[in-house]
Tab-separated table of C-alpha atoms in Angstrom:
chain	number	residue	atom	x	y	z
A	7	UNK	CA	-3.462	-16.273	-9.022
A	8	UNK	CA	-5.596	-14.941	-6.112
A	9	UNK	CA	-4.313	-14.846	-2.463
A	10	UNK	CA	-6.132	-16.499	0.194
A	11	UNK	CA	-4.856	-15.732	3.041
A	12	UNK	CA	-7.423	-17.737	5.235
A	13	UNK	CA	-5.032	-20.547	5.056
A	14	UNK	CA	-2.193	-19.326	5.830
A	15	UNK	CA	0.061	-20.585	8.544
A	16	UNK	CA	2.795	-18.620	10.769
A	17	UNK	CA	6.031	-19.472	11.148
A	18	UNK	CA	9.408	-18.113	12.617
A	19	UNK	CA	11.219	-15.891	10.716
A	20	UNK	CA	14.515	-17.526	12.495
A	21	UNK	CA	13.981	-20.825	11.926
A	22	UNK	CA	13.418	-19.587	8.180
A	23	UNK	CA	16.736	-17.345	7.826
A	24	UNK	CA	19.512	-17.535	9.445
A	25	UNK	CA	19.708	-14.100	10.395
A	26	UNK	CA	23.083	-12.302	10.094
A	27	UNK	CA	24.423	-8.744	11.397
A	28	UNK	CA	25.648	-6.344	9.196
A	29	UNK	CA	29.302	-4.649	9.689
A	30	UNK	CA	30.043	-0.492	10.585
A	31	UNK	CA	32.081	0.853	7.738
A	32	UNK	CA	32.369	4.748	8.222
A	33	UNK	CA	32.135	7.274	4.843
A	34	UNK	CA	36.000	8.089	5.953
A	35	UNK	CA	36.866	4.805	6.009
A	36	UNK	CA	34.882	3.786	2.544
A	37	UNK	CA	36.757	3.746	-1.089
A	38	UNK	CA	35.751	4.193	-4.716
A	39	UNK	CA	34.758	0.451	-5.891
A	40	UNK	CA	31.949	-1.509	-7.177
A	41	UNK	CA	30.702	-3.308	-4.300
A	42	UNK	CA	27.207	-2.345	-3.145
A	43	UNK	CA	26.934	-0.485	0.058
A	44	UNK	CA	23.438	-1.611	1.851
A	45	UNK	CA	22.419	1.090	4.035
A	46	UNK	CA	19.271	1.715	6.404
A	47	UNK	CA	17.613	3.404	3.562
A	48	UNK	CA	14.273	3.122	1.979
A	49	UNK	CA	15.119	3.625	-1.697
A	50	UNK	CA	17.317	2.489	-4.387
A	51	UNK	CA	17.008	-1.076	-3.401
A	52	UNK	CA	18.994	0.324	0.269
A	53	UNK	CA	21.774	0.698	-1.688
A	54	UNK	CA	23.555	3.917	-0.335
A	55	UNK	CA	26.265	3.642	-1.852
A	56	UNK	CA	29.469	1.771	-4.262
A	57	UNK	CA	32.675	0.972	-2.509
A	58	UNK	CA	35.746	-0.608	-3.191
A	59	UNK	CA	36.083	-2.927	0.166
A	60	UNK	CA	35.500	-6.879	-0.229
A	61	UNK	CA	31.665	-7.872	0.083
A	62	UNK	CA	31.668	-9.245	3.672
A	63	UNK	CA	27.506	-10.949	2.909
A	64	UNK	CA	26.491	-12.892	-0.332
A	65	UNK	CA	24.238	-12.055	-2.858
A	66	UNK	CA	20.647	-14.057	-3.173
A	67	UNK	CA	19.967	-12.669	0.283
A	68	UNK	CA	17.622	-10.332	1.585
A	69	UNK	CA	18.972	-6.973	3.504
A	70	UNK	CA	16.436	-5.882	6.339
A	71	UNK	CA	17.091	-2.338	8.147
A	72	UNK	CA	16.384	-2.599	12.058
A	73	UNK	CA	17.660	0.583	13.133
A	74	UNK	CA	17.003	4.170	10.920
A	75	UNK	CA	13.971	3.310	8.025
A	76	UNK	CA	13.455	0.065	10.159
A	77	UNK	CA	11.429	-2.652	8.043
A	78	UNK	CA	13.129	-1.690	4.716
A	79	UNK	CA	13.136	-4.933	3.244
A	80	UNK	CA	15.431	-5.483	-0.209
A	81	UNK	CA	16.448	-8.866	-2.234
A	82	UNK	CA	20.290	-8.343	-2.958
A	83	UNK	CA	21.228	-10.476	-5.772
A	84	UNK	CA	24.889	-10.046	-5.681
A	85	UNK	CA	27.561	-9.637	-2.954
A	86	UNK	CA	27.525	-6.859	-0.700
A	87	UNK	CA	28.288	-4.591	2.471
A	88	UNK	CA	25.642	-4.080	5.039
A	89	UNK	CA	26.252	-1.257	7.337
A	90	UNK	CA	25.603	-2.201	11.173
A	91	UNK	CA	21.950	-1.240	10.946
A	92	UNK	CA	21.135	-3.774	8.605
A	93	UNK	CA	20.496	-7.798	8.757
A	94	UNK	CA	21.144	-10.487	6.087
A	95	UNK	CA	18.829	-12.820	5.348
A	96	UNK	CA	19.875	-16.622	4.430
A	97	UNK	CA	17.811	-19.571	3.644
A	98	UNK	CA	18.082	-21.817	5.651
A	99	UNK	CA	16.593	-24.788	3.491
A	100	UNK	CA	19.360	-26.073	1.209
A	101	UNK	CA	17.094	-28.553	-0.503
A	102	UNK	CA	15.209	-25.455	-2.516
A	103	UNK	CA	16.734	-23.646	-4.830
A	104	UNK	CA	15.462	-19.598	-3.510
A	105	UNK	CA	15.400	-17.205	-5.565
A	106	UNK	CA	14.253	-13.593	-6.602
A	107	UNK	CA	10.472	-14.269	-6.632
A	108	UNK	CA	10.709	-15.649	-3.201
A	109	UNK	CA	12.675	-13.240	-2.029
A	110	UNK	CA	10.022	-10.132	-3.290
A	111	UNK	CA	7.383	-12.405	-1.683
A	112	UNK	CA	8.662	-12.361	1.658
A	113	UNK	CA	9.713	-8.755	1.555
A	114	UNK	CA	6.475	-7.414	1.041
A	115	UNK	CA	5.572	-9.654	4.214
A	116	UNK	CA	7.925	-8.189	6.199
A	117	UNK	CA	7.653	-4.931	5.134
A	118	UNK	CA	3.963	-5.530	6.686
A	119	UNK	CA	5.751	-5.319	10.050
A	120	UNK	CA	7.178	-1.774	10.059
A	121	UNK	CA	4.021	-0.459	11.996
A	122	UNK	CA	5.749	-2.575	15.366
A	123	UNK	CA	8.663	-0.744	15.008
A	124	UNK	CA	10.067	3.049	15.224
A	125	UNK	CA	13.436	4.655	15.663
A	126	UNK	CA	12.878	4.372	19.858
A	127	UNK	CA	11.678	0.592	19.459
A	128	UNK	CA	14.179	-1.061	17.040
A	129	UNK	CA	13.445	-4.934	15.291
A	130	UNK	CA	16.730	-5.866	16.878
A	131	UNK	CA	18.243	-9.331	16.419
A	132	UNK	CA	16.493	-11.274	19.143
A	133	UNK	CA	12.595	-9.655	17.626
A	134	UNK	CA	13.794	-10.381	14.693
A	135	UNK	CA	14.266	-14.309	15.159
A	136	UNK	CA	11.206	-14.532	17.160
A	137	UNK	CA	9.164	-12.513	14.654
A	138	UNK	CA	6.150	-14.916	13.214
A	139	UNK	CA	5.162	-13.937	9.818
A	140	UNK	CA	1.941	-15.657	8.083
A	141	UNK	CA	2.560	-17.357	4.443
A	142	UNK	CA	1.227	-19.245	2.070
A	143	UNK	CA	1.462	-23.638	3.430
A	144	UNK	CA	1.445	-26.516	1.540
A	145	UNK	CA	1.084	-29.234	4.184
A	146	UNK	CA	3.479	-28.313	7.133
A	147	UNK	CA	5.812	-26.185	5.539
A	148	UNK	CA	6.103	-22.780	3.372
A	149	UNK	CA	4.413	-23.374	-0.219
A	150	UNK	CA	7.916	-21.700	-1.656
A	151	UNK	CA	6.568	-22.628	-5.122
A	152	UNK	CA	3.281	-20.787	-4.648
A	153	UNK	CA	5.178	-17.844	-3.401
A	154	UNK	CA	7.760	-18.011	-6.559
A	155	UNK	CA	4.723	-18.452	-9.140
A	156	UNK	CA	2.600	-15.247	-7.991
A	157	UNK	CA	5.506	-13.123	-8.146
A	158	UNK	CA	6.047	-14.274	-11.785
A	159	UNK	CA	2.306	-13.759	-12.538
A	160	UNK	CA	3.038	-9.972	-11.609
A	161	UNK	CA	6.340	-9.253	-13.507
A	162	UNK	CA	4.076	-11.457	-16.573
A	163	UNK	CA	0.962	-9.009	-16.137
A	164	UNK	CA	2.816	-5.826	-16.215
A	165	UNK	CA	4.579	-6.854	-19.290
A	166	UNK	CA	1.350	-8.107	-21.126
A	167	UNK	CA	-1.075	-5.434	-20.116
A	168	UNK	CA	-2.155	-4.314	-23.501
A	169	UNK	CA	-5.780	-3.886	-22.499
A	170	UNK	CA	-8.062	-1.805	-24.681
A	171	UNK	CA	-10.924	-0.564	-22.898
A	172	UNK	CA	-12.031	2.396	-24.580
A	173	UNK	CA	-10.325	5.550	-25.652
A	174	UNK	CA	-7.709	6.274	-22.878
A	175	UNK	CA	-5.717	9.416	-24.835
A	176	UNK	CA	-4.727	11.598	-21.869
A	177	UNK	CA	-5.045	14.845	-22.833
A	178	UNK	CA	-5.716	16.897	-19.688
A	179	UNK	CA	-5.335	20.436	-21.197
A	180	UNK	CA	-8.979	19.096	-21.888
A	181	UNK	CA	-10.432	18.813	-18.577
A	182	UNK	CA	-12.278	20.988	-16.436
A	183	UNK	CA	-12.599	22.114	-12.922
A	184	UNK	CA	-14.919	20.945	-10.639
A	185	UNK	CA	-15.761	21.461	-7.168
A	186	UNK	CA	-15.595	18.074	-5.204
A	187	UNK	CA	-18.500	19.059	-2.755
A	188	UNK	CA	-20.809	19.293	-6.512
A	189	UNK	CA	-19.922	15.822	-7.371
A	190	UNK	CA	-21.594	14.258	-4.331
A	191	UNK	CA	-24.665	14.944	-2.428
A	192	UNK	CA	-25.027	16.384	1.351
A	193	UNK	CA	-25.882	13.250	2.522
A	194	UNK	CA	-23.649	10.901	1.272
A	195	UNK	CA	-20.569	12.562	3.364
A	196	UNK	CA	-20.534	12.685	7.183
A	197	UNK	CA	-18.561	12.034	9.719
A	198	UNK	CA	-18.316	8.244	10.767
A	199	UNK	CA	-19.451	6.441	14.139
A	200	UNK	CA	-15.896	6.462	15.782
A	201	UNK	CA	-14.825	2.996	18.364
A	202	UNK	CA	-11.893	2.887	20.716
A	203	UNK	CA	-9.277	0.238	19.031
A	204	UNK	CA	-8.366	-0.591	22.676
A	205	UNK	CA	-11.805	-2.024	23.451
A	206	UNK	CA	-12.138	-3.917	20.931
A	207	UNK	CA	-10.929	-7.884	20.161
A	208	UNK	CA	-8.360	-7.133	17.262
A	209	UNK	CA	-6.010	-8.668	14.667
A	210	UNK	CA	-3.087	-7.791	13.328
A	211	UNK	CA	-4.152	-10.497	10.326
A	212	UNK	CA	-7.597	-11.049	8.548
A	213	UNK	CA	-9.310	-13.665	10.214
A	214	UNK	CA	-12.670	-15.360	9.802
A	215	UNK	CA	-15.377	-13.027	11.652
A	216	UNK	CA	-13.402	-10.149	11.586
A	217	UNK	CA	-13.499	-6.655	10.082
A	218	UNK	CA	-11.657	-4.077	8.528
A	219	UNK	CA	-10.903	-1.189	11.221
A	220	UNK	CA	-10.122	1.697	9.635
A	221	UNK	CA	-8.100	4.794	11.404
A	222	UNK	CA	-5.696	7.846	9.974
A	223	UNK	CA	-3.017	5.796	9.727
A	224	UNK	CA	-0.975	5.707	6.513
A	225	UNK	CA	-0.373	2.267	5.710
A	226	UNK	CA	-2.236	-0.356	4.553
A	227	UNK	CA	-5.136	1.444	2.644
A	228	UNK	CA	-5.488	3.306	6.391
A	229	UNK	CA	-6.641	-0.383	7.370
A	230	UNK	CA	-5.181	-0.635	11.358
A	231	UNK	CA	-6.254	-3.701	12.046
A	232	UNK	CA	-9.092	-6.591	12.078
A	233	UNK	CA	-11.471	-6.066	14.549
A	234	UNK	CA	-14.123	-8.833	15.820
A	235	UNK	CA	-17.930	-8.499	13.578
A	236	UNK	CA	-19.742	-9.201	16.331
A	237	UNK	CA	-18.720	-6.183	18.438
A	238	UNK	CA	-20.214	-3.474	15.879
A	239	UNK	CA	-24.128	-2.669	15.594
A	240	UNK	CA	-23.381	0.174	13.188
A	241	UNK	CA	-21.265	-1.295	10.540
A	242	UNK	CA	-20.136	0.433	7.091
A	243	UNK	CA	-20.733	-0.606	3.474
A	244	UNK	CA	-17.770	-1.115	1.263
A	245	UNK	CA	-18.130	1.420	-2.003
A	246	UNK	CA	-16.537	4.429	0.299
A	247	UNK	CA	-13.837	6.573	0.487
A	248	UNK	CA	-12.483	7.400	3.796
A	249	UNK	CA	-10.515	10.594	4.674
A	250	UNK	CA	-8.726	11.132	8.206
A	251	UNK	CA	-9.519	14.429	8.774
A	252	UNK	CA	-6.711	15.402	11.205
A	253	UNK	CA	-4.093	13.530	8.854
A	254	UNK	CA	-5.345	13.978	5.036
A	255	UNK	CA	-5.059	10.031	4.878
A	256	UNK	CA	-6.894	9.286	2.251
A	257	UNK	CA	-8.191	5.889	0.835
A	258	UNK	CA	-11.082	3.878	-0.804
A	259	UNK	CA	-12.605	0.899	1.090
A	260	UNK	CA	-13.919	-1.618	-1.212
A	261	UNK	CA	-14.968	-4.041	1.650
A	262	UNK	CA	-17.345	-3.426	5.047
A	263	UNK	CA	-15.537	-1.461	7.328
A	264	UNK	CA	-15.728	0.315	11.025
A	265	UNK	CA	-13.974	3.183	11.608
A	266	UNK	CA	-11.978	4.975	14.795
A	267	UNK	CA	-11.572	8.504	15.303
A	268	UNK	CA	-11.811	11.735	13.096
A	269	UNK	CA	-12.704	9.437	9.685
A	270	UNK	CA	-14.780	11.093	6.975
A	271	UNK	CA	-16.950	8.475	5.029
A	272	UNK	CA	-17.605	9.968	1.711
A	273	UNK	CA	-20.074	8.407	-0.885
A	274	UNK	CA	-21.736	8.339	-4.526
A	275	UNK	CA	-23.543	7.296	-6.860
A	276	UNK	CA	-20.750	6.932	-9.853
A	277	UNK	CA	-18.362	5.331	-7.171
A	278	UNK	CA	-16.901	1.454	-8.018
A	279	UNK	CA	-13.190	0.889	-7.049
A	280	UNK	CA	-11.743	2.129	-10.060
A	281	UNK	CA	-13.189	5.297	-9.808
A	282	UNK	CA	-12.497	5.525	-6.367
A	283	UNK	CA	-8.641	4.634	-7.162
A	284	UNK	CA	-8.516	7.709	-9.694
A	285	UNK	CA	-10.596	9.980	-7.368
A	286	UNK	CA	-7.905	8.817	-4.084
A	287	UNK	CA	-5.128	9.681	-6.046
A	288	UNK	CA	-6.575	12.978	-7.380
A	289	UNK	CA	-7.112	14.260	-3.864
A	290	UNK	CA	-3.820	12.713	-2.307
A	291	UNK	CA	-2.265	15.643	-4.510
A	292	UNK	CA	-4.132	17.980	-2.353
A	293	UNK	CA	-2.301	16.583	0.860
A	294	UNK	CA	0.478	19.643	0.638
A	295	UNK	CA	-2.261	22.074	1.916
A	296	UNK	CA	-3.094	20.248	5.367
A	297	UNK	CA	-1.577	19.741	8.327
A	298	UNK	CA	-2.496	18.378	11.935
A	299	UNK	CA	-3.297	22.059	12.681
A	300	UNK	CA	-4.950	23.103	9.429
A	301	UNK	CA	-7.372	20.205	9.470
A	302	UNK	CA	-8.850	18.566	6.008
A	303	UNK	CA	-12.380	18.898	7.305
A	304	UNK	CA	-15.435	18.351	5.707
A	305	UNK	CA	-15.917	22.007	4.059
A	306	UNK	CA	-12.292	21.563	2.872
A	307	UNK	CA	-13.417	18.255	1.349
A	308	UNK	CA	-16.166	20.086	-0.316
A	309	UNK	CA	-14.546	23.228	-1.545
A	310	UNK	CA	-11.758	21.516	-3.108
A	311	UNK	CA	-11.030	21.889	-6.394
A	312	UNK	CA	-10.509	18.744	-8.454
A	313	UNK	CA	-9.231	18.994	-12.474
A	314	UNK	CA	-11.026	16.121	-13.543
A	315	UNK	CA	-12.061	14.538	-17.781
A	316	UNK	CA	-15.092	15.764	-19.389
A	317	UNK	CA	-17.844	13.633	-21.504
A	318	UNK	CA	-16.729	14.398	-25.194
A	319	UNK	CA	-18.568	14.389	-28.110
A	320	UNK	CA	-17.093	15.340	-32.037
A	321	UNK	CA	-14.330	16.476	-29.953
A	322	UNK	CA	-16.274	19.179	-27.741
A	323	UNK	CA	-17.623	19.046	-24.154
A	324	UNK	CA	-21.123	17.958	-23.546
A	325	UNK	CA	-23.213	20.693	-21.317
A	326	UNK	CA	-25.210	19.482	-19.049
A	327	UNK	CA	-28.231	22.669	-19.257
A	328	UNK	CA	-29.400	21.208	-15.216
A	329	UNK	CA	-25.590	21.930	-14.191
A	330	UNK	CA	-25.768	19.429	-11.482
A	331	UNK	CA	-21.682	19.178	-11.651
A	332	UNK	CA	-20.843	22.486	-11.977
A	333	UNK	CA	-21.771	26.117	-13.063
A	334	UNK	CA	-20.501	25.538	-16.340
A	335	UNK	CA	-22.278	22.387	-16.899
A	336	UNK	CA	-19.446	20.332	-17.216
A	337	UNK	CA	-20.458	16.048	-17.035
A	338	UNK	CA	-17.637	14.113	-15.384
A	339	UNK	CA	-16.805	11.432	-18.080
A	340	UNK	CA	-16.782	8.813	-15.486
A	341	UNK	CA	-16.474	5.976	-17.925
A	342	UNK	CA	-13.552	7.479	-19.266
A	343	UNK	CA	-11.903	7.364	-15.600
A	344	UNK	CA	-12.636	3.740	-15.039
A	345	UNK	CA	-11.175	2.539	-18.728
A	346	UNK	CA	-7.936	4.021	-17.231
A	347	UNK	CA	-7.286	2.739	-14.272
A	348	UNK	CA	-8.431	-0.634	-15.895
A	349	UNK	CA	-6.069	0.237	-18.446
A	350	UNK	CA	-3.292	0.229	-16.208
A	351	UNK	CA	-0.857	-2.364	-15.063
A	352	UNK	CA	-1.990	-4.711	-12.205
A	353	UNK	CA	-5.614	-3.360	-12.645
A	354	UNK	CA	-6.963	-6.941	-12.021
A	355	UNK	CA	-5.096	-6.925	-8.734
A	356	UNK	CA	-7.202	-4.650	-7.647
């Protein structure tokens, strides 16, 4: 099922949920039990805890933190406790029967609107009502059966992803070193034409005629915003990855982009998106080493080490006698990259 989001409509999340406050229990005051205790967490489903008081909020619900890890979003299917940071989520609409799948739906929506909202500026009751969050319509109303089926086609594709594509044995004793700067030419990494988000006519939502605006921000594939096409002369190709320099945010951007400040564009030849996926998450792991003061700059980029699979053949490396990888001659089995992340759950998501 593929998500078009073009025709999607907003409504209010309190005329949606009723929208109910959670209830301060202190650890003193807590006993040994089975009840689940739903705290302003952002693991373990925001369960904190199990304690032995009475449930005071049913299950079928959805917990949503507005104070601590606000935006923390979780379907509770049995009675619980919420702590005072947290609000429950009922459905209003009697005449459908909601259930799990709905409930995932809407909290990855909502989990969209963490960026509005810090420990100073918390999603308090009254925001919460008012808040207006884009879904799937059928007519005038939420297509609640649409929402339901899509998150069955994901719990159906992870479980059925048996795809062969090639010889996937990971085996990374086997792989070799390379330097990222020798997998990519001089030219094809640079340092991007940078615009000021507050001149420009934004989005929070993809909308016809807009663009992806990419900053150092950590969410959302370091996609800020949508910002209007028509403002931008110098406009980038998708096939990239980006790289906040001051930040180490790291992503690949499959579709034309602009950029704001301190964004490396990085590109090549071998790069698709599934590359790019394995090649993100490679250098993600080099994250640890940066910091807003230690910068990941573009000879960083380049000097980086990367442990990456080798083209095989009767189970030893080729050599490459030009060396245009590496001293050693090493060839990045690119093929063999792709095949995996293909291989992988959700690859067709992607």
């Amino acid at each position: 099922m593929n998500l078009n989001i073009s025709e999607w409509k907003e409504y209010r999340l309190g005329d949606l949920f009723e929208i109910k406050k959670g209830k301060r229990l202190t650890s003193e005051d807590q006993t040994e039990g089975t009840t689940p205790y739903i705290g302003a967490i952002d693991s373990n489903n925001g369960v904190s805890n199990y304690i032995g008081q009475t449930p005071i909020h049913e299950g079928n619900t959805i917990s949503l933190s507005y104070n601590g890890s606000v935006g923390q979003a979780f379907y509770q299917p049995i009675p619980f406790w919420a702590t005072d940071d947290v609000n429950v989520l009922y459905f209003r609409d009697k005449t459908i029967s909601f259930n799990r799948n709905m409930a995932l739906f809407i909290c990855t929506i909502l989990k969209q609107e963490q960026y509005r909202y810090c420990y100073g500026r918390k999603w308090v009751l009254d925001s919460m009502n008012e808040t207006m969050v884009k879904l799937p319509t059928k007519g005038d109303k939420p297509d609640w059966s649409y929402m339901e089926k899509y998150i069955s086609s994901l719990k159906s594709q992870a479980v059925t992803s048996t795809k062969k594509v090639g010889d996937i044995s990971f085996d990374y004793k086997k792989w070799k070193s390379f330097s990222f700067g020798s997998l990519i030419t001089e030219e094809n990494i640079y340092k991007a034409k940078a615009y000021s988000k507050t001149e420009l006519v934004t989005s929070d939502v993809w909308k016809e005629g807009f663009i992806h605006f990419v900053s150092r921000t950590e969410e959302n594939n370091s996609i800020d915003c949508y910002a209007m096409k028509s403002d931008f002369s110098d406009i980038e190709e998708g096939n990239a990855i980006t790289v906040g320099d001051t930040t180490s945010t790291i992503a690949y951007q499959g579709e034309p982009f602009v950029n704001g400040d301190h964004i490396i564009v990085i590109r090549a030849d071998w790069l698709n998106k599934y590359i790019g996926m394995f090649i993100v998450s490679l250098l993600r792991k080099e994250r640890y080493r940066y910091s807003y003061g230690r910068a990941f700059l573009m000879d960083s980029i380049k000097n980086t080490k990367l442990l990456l699979p080798v083209k095989m053949e009767n189970g030893k490396p080729i050599i490459d006698d030009s060396h245009t990888f590496s001293n050693e001659g090493y060839l990045p089995d690119w093929e063999w990259m792709e095949n995996y992340i293909k291989s992988l759950p959700f690859s067709d998501r992607i």
